[in-house]
PDB file of C-alpha atoms in Angstrom:
ATOM      1  CA  MET A   9     -21.212 -30.695  23.765  1.00 68.00           C
ATOM      2  CA  LYS A  10     -23.383 -30.119  26.830  1.00 70.00           C
ATOM      3  CA  VAL A  11     -23.574 -26.472  25.754  1.00 72.00           C
ATOM      4  CA  THR A  12     -23.750 -26.850  21.972  1.00 74.00           C
ATOM      5  CA  VAL A  13     -26.021 -29.929  21.925  1.00 76.00           C
ATOM      6  CA  GLY A  14     -27.449 -30.371  25.420  1.00 79.00           C
ATOM      7  CA  GLY A  15     -28.521 -26.754  25.879  1.00 83.00           C
ATOM      8  CA  PRO A  16     -30.514 -26.418  22.637  1.00 86.00           C
ATOM      9  CA  LEU A  17     -31.918 -29.928  23.118  1.00 86.00           C
ATOM     10  CA  LYS A  18     -33.340 -29.031  26.535  1.00 88.00           C
ATOM     11  CA  LEU A  19     -34.603 -25.694  25.250  1.00 88.00           C
ATOM     12  CA  ALA A  20     -36.359 -27.186  22.220  1.00 90.00           C
ATOM     13  CA  PHE A  21     -37.828 -30.348  23.764  1.00 93.00           C
ATOM     14  CA  ARG A  22     -38.058 -29.391  27.474  1.00 93.00           C
ATOM     15  CA  PRO A  23     -37.611 -32.960  28.801  1.00 94.00           C
ATOM     16  CA  TRP A  24     -39.065 -33.604  32.247  1.00 96.00           C
ATOM     17  CA  VAL A  25     -36.947 -35.523  34.765  1.00 96.00           C
ATOM     18  CA  GLU A  26     -37.726 -37.437  37.939  1.00 97.00           C
ATOM     19  CA  GLY A  27     -35.173 -38.916  40.341  1.00 97.00           C
ATOM     20  CA  LEU A  28     -32.198 -36.780  39.343  1.00 96.00           C
ATOM     21  CA  GLU A  29     -30.988 -36.990  42.942  1.00 97.00           C
ATOM     22  CA  ASN A  30     -30.357 -40.726  42.459  1.00 97.00           C
ATOM     23  CA  VAL A  31     -27.340 -40.052  40.225  1.00 97.00           C
ATOM     24  CA  PRO A  32     -24.249 -39.600  42.450  1.00 96.00           C
ATOM     25  CA  ALA A  33     -22.362 -36.322  42.167  1.00 95.00           C
ATOM     26  CA  GLU A  34     -19.096 -38.241  41.875  1.00 95.00           C
ATOM     27  CA  GLY A  35     -17.773 -41.781  41.645  1.00 96.00           C
ATOM     28  CA  PRO A  36     -18.552 -44.646  39.278  1.00 97.00           C
ATOM     29  CA  ALA A  37     -22.101 -45.750  38.457  1.00 98.00           C
ATOM     30  CA  ILE A  38     -23.873 -47.632  35.687  1.00 97.00           C
ATOM     31  CA  LEU A  39     -26.931 -46.057  34.069  1.00 97.00           C
ATOM     32  CA  ALA A  40     -29.017 -48.952  32.701  1.00 97.00           C
ATOM     33  CA  SER A  41     -31.779 -47.674  30.452  1.00 96.00           C
ATOM     34  CA  ASN A  42     -34.524 -48.928  28.193  1.00 96.00           C
ATOM     35  CA  HIS A  43     -33.920 -48.073  24.540  1.00 94.00           C
ATOM     36  CA  LEU A  44     -36.701 -46.554  22.451  1.00 93.00           C
ATOM     37  CA  SER A  45     -34.928 -44.186  20.094  1.00 89.00           C
ATOM     38  CA  PHE A  46     -31.583 -43.132  18.666  1.00 82.00           C
ATOM     39  CA  SER A  47     -32.039 -39.894  20.613  1.00 85.00           C
ATOM     40  CA  ASP A  48     -31.943 -41.659  24.022  1.00 90.00           C
ATOM     41  CA  SER A  49     -28.149 -41.289  24.119  1.00 86.00           C
ATOM     42  CA  PHE A  50     -28.528 -37.515  23.793  1.00 87.00           C
ATOM     43  CA  PHE A  51     -31.484 -36.733  26.072  1.00 92.00           C
ATOM     44  CA  LEU A  52     -30.105 -38.577  29.117  1.00 92.00           C
ATOM     45  CA  PRO A  53     -26.648 -36.918  29.129  1.00 90.00           C
ATOM     46  CA  ALA A  54     -28.296 -33.559  28.392  1.00 91.00           C
ATOM     47  CA  VAL A  55     -30.154 -33.524  31.730  1.00 93.00           C
ATOM     48  CA  LEU A  56     -27.158 -34.611  33.819  1.00 93.00           C
ATOM     49  CA  ASP A  57     -24.310 -32.437  35.068  1.00 91.00           C
ATOM     50  CA  ARG A  58     -21.830 -35.305  34.686  1.00 92.00           C
ATOM     51  CA  LYS A  59     -20.485 -36.881  31.519  1.00 90.00           C
ATOM     52  CA  VAL A  60     -22.052 -40.214  30.511  1.00 92.00           C
ATOM     53  CA  THR A  61     -20.105 -42.587  28.281  1.00 90.00           C
ATOM     54  CA  PHE A  62     -22.058 -44.956  26.060  1.00 87.00           C
ATOM     55  CA  ILE A  63     -20.674 -47.544  23.671  1.00 78.00           C
ATOM     56  CA  ALA A  64     -21.290 -47.288  19.927  1.00 71.00           C
ATOM     57  CA  LYS A  65     -20.351 -49.398  16.933  1.00 66.00           C
ATOM     58  CA  ALA A  66     -16.887 -48.609  15.547  1.00 64.00           C
ATOM     59  CA  GLU A  67     -18.313 -47.883  12.094  1.00 65.00           C
ATOM     60  CA  TYR A  68     -19.514 -44.503  13.379  1.00 64.00           C
ATOM     61  CA  PHE A  69     -15.864 -43.538  13.936  1.00 66.00           C
ATOM     62  CA  THR A  70     -14.170 -45.061  10.892  1.00 68.00           C
ATOM     63  CA  THR A  71     -16.371 -43.981   7.952  1.00 70.00           C
ATOM     64  CA  PRO A  72     -14.161 -42.218   5.389  1.00 78.00           C
ATOM     65  CA  GLY A  73     -14.712 -38.780   3.899  1.00 79.00           C
ATOM     66  CA  VAL A  74     -15.820 -35.427   5.310  1.00 71.00           C
ATOM     67  CA  LYS A  75     -19.163 -36.777   6.491  1.00 66.00           C
ATOM     68  CA  GLY A  76     -17.389 -39.641   8.249  1.00 67.00           C
ATOM     69  CA  ARG A  77     -14.988 -37.299  10.060  1.00 72.00           C
ATOM     70  CA  LEU A  78     -17.835 -35.040  11.158  1.00 68.00           C
ATOM     71  CA  THR A  79     -19.815 -38.040  12.394  1.00 65.00           C
ATOM     72  CA  ALA A  80     -16.814 -39.349  14.340  1.00 66.00           C
ATOM     73  CA  ALA A  81     -16.186 -35.932  15.907  1.00 70.00           C
ATOM     74  CA  PHE A  82     -19.835 -35.640  16.911  1.00 68.00           C
ATOM     75  CA  PHE A  83     -20.020 -39.072  18.549  1.00 69.00           C
ATOM     76  CA  LYS A  84     -16.761 -38.484  20.417  1.00 68.00           C
ATOM     77  CA  GLY A  85     -18.079 -35.130  21.605  1.00 66.00           C
ATOM     78  CA  VAL A  86     -21.278 -36.580  23.042  1.00 64.00           C
ATOM     79  CA  GLY A  87     -19.396 -39.290  24.934  1.00 64.00           C
ATOM     80  CA  GLN A  88     -19.767 -42.290  22.634  1.00 71.00           C
ATOM     81  CA  LEU A  89     -17.024 -44.903  22.833  1.00 70.00           C
ATOM     82  CA  PRO A  90     -16.190 -46.978  19.709  1.00 67.00           C
ATOM     83  CA  VAL A  91     -16.442 -50.744  20.055  1.00 66.00           C
ATOM     84  CA  ASP A  92     -15.098 -53.098  17.406  1.00 59.00           C
ATOM     85  CA  ARG A  93     -17.774 -55.718  16.711  1.00 54.00           C
ATOM     86  CA  SER A  94     -15.459 -58.054  14.812  1.00 53.00           C
ATOM     87  CA  GLY A  95     -14.074 -61.262  16.271  1.00 50.00           C
ATOM     88  CA  ALA A  96     -15.578 -64.498  17.462  1.00 44.00           C
ATOM     89  CA  ARG A  97     -17.550 -62.999  20.331  1.00 55.00           C
ATOM     90  CA  GLY A  98     -18.340 -59.698  18.624  1.00 52.00           C
ATOM     91  CA  ALA A  99     -19.099 -56.589  20.595  1.00 54.00           C
ATOM     92  CA  GLY A 100     -19.778 -58.362  23.897  1.00 68.00           C
ATOM     93  CA  GLU A 101     -16.250 -58.659  25.261  1.00 79.00           C
ATOM     94  CA  ALA A 102     -15.221 -55.282  23.849  1.00 75.00           C
ATOM     95  CA  ALA A 103     -18.213 -53.603  25.489  1.00 78.00           C
ATOM     96  CA  ILE A 104     -17.460 -55.219  28.849  1.00 86.00           C
ATOM     97  CA  LYS A 105     -13.808 -54.140  28.703  1.00 87.00           C
ATOM     98  CA  SER A 106     -14.775 -50.588  27.725  1.00 86.00           C
ATOM     99  CA  GLY A 107     -17.371 -50.344  30.481  1.00 90.00           C
ATOM    100  CA  ILE A 108     -14.921 -51.515  33.140  1.00 93.00           C
ATOM    101  CA  GLU A 109     -12.335 -48.967  32.000  1.00 92.00           C
ATOM    102  CA  VAL A 110     -14.869 -46.122  32.189  1.00 93.00           C
ATOM    103  CA  LEU A 111     -15.966 -47.105  35.694  1.00 95.00           C
ATOM    104  CA  GLU A 112     -12.404 -47.552  36.921  1.00 95.00           C
ATOM    105  CA  ARG A 113     -11.859 -43.884  36.028  1.00 95.00           C
ATOM    106  CA  GLY A 114     -14.731 -43.027  38.397  1.00 96.00           C
ATOM    107  CA  GLU A 115     -17.113 -42.018  35.600  1.00 95.00           C
ATOM    108  CA  LEU A 116     -20.691 -42.807  34.570  1.00 96.00           C
ATOM    109  CA  PHE A 117     -21.215 -45.644  32.114  1.00 95.00           C
ATOM    110  CA  GLY A 118     -24.449 -45.844  30.119  1.00 94.00           C
ATOM    111  CA  ILE A 119     -25.748 -49.138  28.758  1.00 92.00           C
ATOM    112  CA  TYR A 120     -28.903 -50.507  27.156  1.00 93.00           C
ATOM    113  CA  PRO A 121     -29.480 -54.024  28.566  1.00 93.00           C
ATOM    114  CA  GLU A 122     -31.893 -54.892  25.724  1.00 93.00           C
ATOM    115  CA  GLY A 123     -28.942 -54.633  23.335  1.00 87.00           C
ATOM    116  CA  THR A 124     -30.895 -52.782  20.650  1.00 87.00           C
ATOM    117  CA  ARG A 125     -33.799 -50.401  20.236  1.00 89.00           C
ATOM    118  CA  SER A 126     -37.272 -51.737  20.949  1.00 93.00           C
ATOM    119  CA  PRO A 127     -39.042 -52.465  17.654  1.00 92.00           C
ATOM    120  CA  ASP A 128     -42.508 -51.621  18.992  1.00 92.00           C
ATOM    121  CA  GLY A 129     -42.208 -49.584  22.195  1.00 93.00           C
ATOM    122  CA  ARG A 130     -42.385 -52.591  24.536  1.00 95.00           C
ATOM    123  CA  LEU A 131     -39.645 -53.580  26.998  1.00 97.00           C
ATOM    124  CA  TYR A 132     -37.702 -56.684  26.005  1.00 96.00           C
ATOM    125  CA  ARG A 133     -35.612 -59.220  27.902  1.00 96.00           C
ATOM    126  CA  GLY A 134     -32.213 -57.919  28.993  1.00 95.00           C
ATOM    127  CA  LYS A 135     -29.074 -59.599  27.738  1.00 91.00           C
ATOM    128  CA  PRO A 136     -27.174 -61.012  30.738  1.00 84.00           C
ATOM    129  CA  GLY A 137     -23.594 -60.578  29.515  1.00 78.00           C
ATOM    130  CA  GLY A 138     -22.651 -56.911  29.434  1.00 85.00           C
ATOM    131  CA  LEU A 139     -24.534 -55.132  32.211  1.00 91.00           C
ATOM    132  CA  ALA A 140     -24.249 -57.813  34.894  1.00 94.00           C
ATOM    133  CA  ARG A 141     -20.614 -58.663  34.226  1.00 93.00           C
ATOM    134  CA  VAL A 142     -19.540 -55.012  34.301  1.00 93.00           C
ATOM    135  CA  ALA A 143     -21.498 -54.400  37.516  1.00 95.00           C
ATOM    136  CA  LEU A 144     -20.070 -57.437  39.310  1.00 95.00           C
ATOM    137  CA  ALA A 145     -16.526 -56.894  38.062  1.00 93.00           C
ATOM    138  CA  THR A 146     -16.420 -53.276  39.265  1.00 94.00           C
ATOM    139  CA  GLY A 147     -18.851 -53.213  42.198  1.00 94.00           C
ATOM    140  CA  ALA A 148     -20.399 -50.051  40.736  1.00 96.00           C
ATOM    141  CA  PRO A 149     -24.064 -49.398  41.600  1.00 97.00           C
ATOM    142  CA  VAL A 150     -26.609 -49.876  38.815  1.00 98.00           C
ATOM    143  CA  ILE A 151     -29.083 -47.022  38.363  1.00 98.00           C
ATOM    144  CA  PRO A 152     -32.211 -48.013  36.394  1.00 98.00           C
ATOM    145  CA  VAL A 153     -33.420 -45.379  33.931  1.00 98.00           C
ATOM    146  CA  ALA A 154     -36.652 -45.148  31.952  1.00 98.00           C
ATOM    147  CA  MET A 155     -36.791 -43.084  28.773  1.00 97.00           C
ATOM    148  CA  ILE A 156     -40.391 -42.134  28.042  1.00 96.00           C
ATOM    149  CA  ASP A 157     -41.944 -41.161  24.681  1.00 94.00           C
ATOM    150  CA  THR A 158     -38.611 -40.766  22.878  1.00 93.00           C
ATOM    151  CA  GLU A 159     -39.816 -43.267  20.246  1.00 92.00           C
ATOM    152  CA  LYS A 160     -42.577 -40.788  19.365  1.00 91.00           C
ATOM    153  CA  ILE A 161     -40.034 -38.010  18.864  1.00 90.00           C
ATOM    154  CA  GLN A 162     -37.797 -39.988  16.536  1.00 75.00           C
ATOM    155  CA  PRO A 163     -39.159 -43.362  15.406  1.00 73.00           C
ATOM    156  CA  PRO A 164     -36.707 -45.742  13.695  1.00 66.00           C
ATOM    157  CA  GLY A 165     -35.930 -44.563  10.183  1.00 69.00           C
ATOM    158  CA  LYS A 166     -37.029 -40.965  10.801  1.00 72.00           C
ATOM    159  CA  ILE A 167     -34.357 -38.271  10.536  1.00 74.00           C
ATOM    160  CA  VAL A 168     -36.310 -35.136  11.455  1.00 79.00           C
ATOM    161  CA  PRO A 169     -37.553 -35.327  15.082  1.00 81.00           C
ATOM    162  CA  LYS A 170     -41.014 -34.281  16.221  1.00 86.00           C
ATOM    163  CA  LEU A 171     -41.121 -31.495  18.802  1.00 88.00           C
ATOM    164  CA  MET A 172     -42.675 -32.875  21.985  1.00 91.00           C
ATOM    165  CA  ARG A 173     -41.664 -33.406  25.610  1.00 93.00           C
ATOM    166  CA  PRO A 174     -39.922 -36.690  26.450  1.00 95.00           C
ATOM    167  CA  GLY A 175     -39.592 -37.937  29.994  1.00 96.00           C
ATOM    168  CA  ILE A 176     -36.704 -39.424  31.973  1.00 97.00           C
ATOM    169  CA  ARG A 177     -37.349 -41.344  35.176  1.00 98.00           C
ATOM    170  CA  ILE A 178     -34.288 -42.305  37.234  1.00 98.00           C
ATOM    171  CA  GLY A 179     -34.610 -44.992  39.889  1.00 98.00           C
ATOM    172  CA  LYS A 180     -32.706 -45.644  43.075  1.00 97.00           C
ATOM    173  CA  PRO A 181     -29.262 -47.308  42.794  1.00 97.00           C
ATOM    174  CA  LEU A 182     -29.210 -51.097  42.965  1.00 98.00           C
ATOM    175  CA  ASP A 183     -26.436 -52.786  44.948  1.00 96.00           C
ATOM    176  CA  PHE A 184     -25.249 -56.193  43.754  1.00 95.00           C
ATOM    177  CA  SER A 185     -22.273 -56.553  46.091  1.00 92.00           C
ATOM    178  CA  ARG A 186     -23.838 -59.774  47.403  1.00 92.00           C
ATOM    179  CA  TYR A 187     -22.822 -61.378  44.100  1.00 93.00           C
ATOM    180  CA  GLN A 188     -19.258 -60.032  44.089  1.00 86.00           C
ATOM    181  CA  GLY A 189     -16.823 -62.417  42.405  1.00 85.00           C
ATOM    182  CA  MET A 190     -19.615 -64.380  40.694  1.00 90.00           C
ATOM    183  CA  GLU A 191     -19.517 -62.598  37.345  1.00 86.00           C
ATOM    184  CA  HIS A 192     -18.996 -65.874  35.489  1.00 87.00           C
ATOM    185  CA  ASP A 193     -22.005 -67.645  36.996  1.00 93.00           C
ATOM    186  CA  ARG A 194     -24.692 -67.528  34.299  1.00 92.00           C
ATOM    187  CA  PHE A 195     -27.524 -67.928  36.810  1.00 95.00           C
ATOM    188  CA  VAL A 196     -26.250 -64.939  38.790  1.00 95.00           C
ATOM    189  CA  LEU A 197     -25.876 -62.891  35.605  1.00 95.00           C
ATOM    190  CA  ARG A 198     -29.456 -63.709  34.662  1.00 95.00           C
ATOM    191  CA  ALA A 199     -30.739 -62.818  38.150  1.00 96.00           C
ATOM    192  CA  VAL A 200     -28.931 -59.450  38.163  1.00 96.00           C
ATOM    193  CA  THR A 201     -30.171 -58.563  34.683  1.00 96.00           C
ATOM    194  CA  ASP A 202     -33.763 -59.552  35.438  1.00 97.00           C
ATOM    195  CA  GLU A 203     -33.768 -57.464  38.625  1.00 97.00           C
ATOM    196  CA  VAL A 204     -32.596 -54.410  36.683  1.00 97.00           C
ATOM    197  CA  MET A 205     -35.151 -54.978  33.915  1.00 97.00           C
ATOM    198  CA  TYR A 206     -37.926 -55.280  36.505  1.00 97.00           C
ATOM    199  CA  GLU A 207     -36.999 -51.894  37.953  1.00 98.00           C
ATOM    200  CA  ILE A 208     -36.898 -50.343  34.466  1.00 98.00           C
ATOM    201  CA  MET A 209     -40.341 -51.825  33.757  1.00 98.00           C
ATOM    202  CA  LYS A 210     -41.751 -50.249  36.933  1.00 97.00           C
ATOM    203  CA  LEU A 211     -40.251 -46.874  36.039  1.00 98.00           C
ATOM    204  CA  SER A 212     -41.298 -46.879  32.385  1.00 97.00           C
ATOM    205  CA  GLY A 213     -44.717 -48.537  32.623  1.00 96.00           C
ATOM    206  CA  GLN A 214     -43.889 -50.527  29.470  1.00 96.00           C
ATOM    207  CA  GLU A 215     -45.344 -53.912  28.678  1.00 96.00           C
ATOM    208  CA  TYR A 216     -42.640 -56.526  29.253  1.00 96.00           C
ATOM    209  CA  VAL A 217     -41.897 -59.180  26.624  1.00 95.00           C
ATOM    210  CA  ASP A 218     -39.784 -62.131  27.770  1.00 94.00           C
ATOM    211  CA  VAL A 219     -37.866 -62.520  24.500  1.00 93.00           C
ATOM    212  CA  TYR A 220     -34.833 -60.685  23.153  1.00 93.00           C
ATOM    213  CA  ALA A 221     -35.516 -57.607  21.032  1.00 91.00           C
ATOM    214  CA  THR A 222     -33.079 -58.888  18.401  1.00 88.00           C
ATOM    215  CA  ALA A 223     -35.162 -62.073  18.034  1.00 88.00           C
ATOM    216  CA  MET A 224     -38.351 -60.028  17.698  1.00 88.00           C
ATOM    217  CA  LYS A 225     -36.737 -57.852  15.036  1.00 85.00           C
ATOM    218  CA  ARG A 226     -35.809 -60.980  13.086  1.00 86.00           C
ATOM    219  CA  GLN A 227     -39.379 -62.254  13.343  1.00 85.00           C
ATOM    220  CA  LEU A 228     -40.784 -58.940  12.157  1.00 80.00           C
ATOM    221  CA  ALA A 229     -38.298 -58.799   9.279  1.00 83.00           C
ATOM    222  CA  GLU A 230     -39.156 -62.357   8.251  1.00 84.00           C
ATOM    223  CA  ALA A 231     -42.884 -61.609   8.477  1.00 81.00           C
ATOM    224  CA  ALA A 232     -42.442 -58.473   6.369  1.00 80.00           C
ATOM    225  CA  LYS A 233     -40.428 -60.436   3.803  1.00 83.00           C
ATOM    226  CA  ALA A 234     -43.043 -63.190   3.715  1.00 84.00           C
ATOM    227  CA  GLY A 235     -45.752 -60.564   3.291  1.00 84.00           C
ATOM    228  CA  LYS A 236     -43.937 -58.987   0.343  1.00 83.00           C
ATOM    229  CA  GLU A 237     -43.402 -62.376  -1.275  1.00 82.00           C
ATOM    230  CA  ALA A 238     -47.074 -63.256  -0.802  1.00 83.00           C
ATOM    231  CA  GLU A 239     -48.096 -59.911  -2.296  1.00 83.00           C
ATOM    232  CA  LYS A 240     -45.757 -60.463  -5.248  1.00 84.00           C
ATOM    233  CA  ALA A 241     -47.156 -63.954  -5.791  1.00 84.00           C
ATOM    234  CA  ALA A 242     -50.724 -62.618  -5.634  1.00 83.00           C
ATOM    235  CA  ARG A 243     -49.936 -59.939  -8.229  1.00 84.00           C
ATOM    236  CA  ALA A 244     -48.323 -62.556 -10.482  1.00 82.00           C
ATOM    237  CA  ALA A 245     -51.347 -64.843 -10.126  1.00 82.00           C
ATOM    238  CA  LEU A 246     -53.710 -61.971 -10.934  1.00 82.00           C
ATOM    239  CA  ALA A 247     -51.675 -61.025 -14.000  1.00 83.00           C
ATOM    240  CA  ARG A 248     -51.658 -64.647 -15.132  1.00 85.00           C
ATOM    241  CA  ALA A 249     -55.405 -64.926 -14.677  1.00 82.00           C
ATOM    242  CA  GLU A 250     -55.933 -61.711 -16.656  1.00 82.00           C
ATOM    243  CA  ARG A 251     -53.770 -63.027 -19.509  1.00 83.00           C
ATOM    244  CA  GLU A 252     -55.604 -66.336 -19.557  1.00 81.00           C
ATOM    245  CA  GLN A 253     -58.953 -64.517 -19.592  1.00 82.00           C
ATOM    246  CA  ALA A 254     -57.803 -62.276 -22.453  1.00 80.00           C
ATOM    247  CA  GLU A 255     -56.601 -65.286 -24.449  1.00 81.00           C
ATOM    248  CA  LYS A 256     -59.907 -67.066 -23.795  1.00 82.00           C
ATOM    249  CA  GLU A 257     -61.869 -64.056 -25.040  1.00 77.00           C
ATOM    250  CA  LYS A 258     -59.746 -63.835 -28.195  1.00 79.00           C
ATOM    251  CA  ALA A 259     -60.280 -67.528 -28.872  1.00 78.00           C
ATOM    252  CA  GLU A 260     -64.038 -67.126 -28.510  1.00 78.00           C
ATOM    253  CA  GLU A 261     -63.964 -64.154 -30.903  1.00 75.00           C
ATOM    254  CA  ARG A 262     -62.097 -66.221 -33.486  1.00 75.00           C
ATOM    255  CA  ARG A 263     -64.586 -69.057 -33.206  1.00 76.00           C
ATOM    256  CA  SER A 264     -67.533 -66.659 -33.646  1.00 72.00           C
ATOM    257  CA  GLU A 265     -66.138 -65.155 -36.844  1.00 67.00           C
ATOM    258  CA  PRO A 266     -67.926 -66.295 -40.089  1.00 63.00           C
TER     259      PRO A 266
END
């Protein structure tokens, strides 16, 4: 896949990279990145010599039919790992288990601490469960990564990407060995996550928003829904007013007839 996907991707988009030397040539490490576009999971592995394993929802691997099989083969080829989101605690525990297994094999594990793509290009609060727990359970260094301008190449909902140069800025590894054995302390998990997000903010230059991206997406969806309902109500009111005016005019015409 590095040849069939990574090669053409680099040739077509010519991504620029800073800090490539911060990724170790061997051994486990966590690549913690901001998340602007679906294409982030392709550009980052494309510029690295080593394989990067990300987690992806299991639906990408279980869709029936020819299209489903091709999709599953593609995601497996680019290093995506299926995670079953069912169960009481959803994808969280499955993601943590998968990340630990990848790191125990001495590989690179990629994760998006925001938990979802940014809805507006800003950097959102990191979720403390996955990243911090995997880092503390394995002792693997956390390497902050900033994807730059990928949201302009492929905004949410767009299938055909725009040809332009994205950027990838890789920071120095962060060592959290001082918190070893404290992966169940929620204050420690929050501190680790916030430190990583601060480094990503410095690398990316994004405006930081201290709320979860999932909450912001809900707010935007609710606002859009409210806007549509208000527009629908306004159209209905206008139509009603037009009918009432037409009926009034007809009544006046009837009264004026001899």
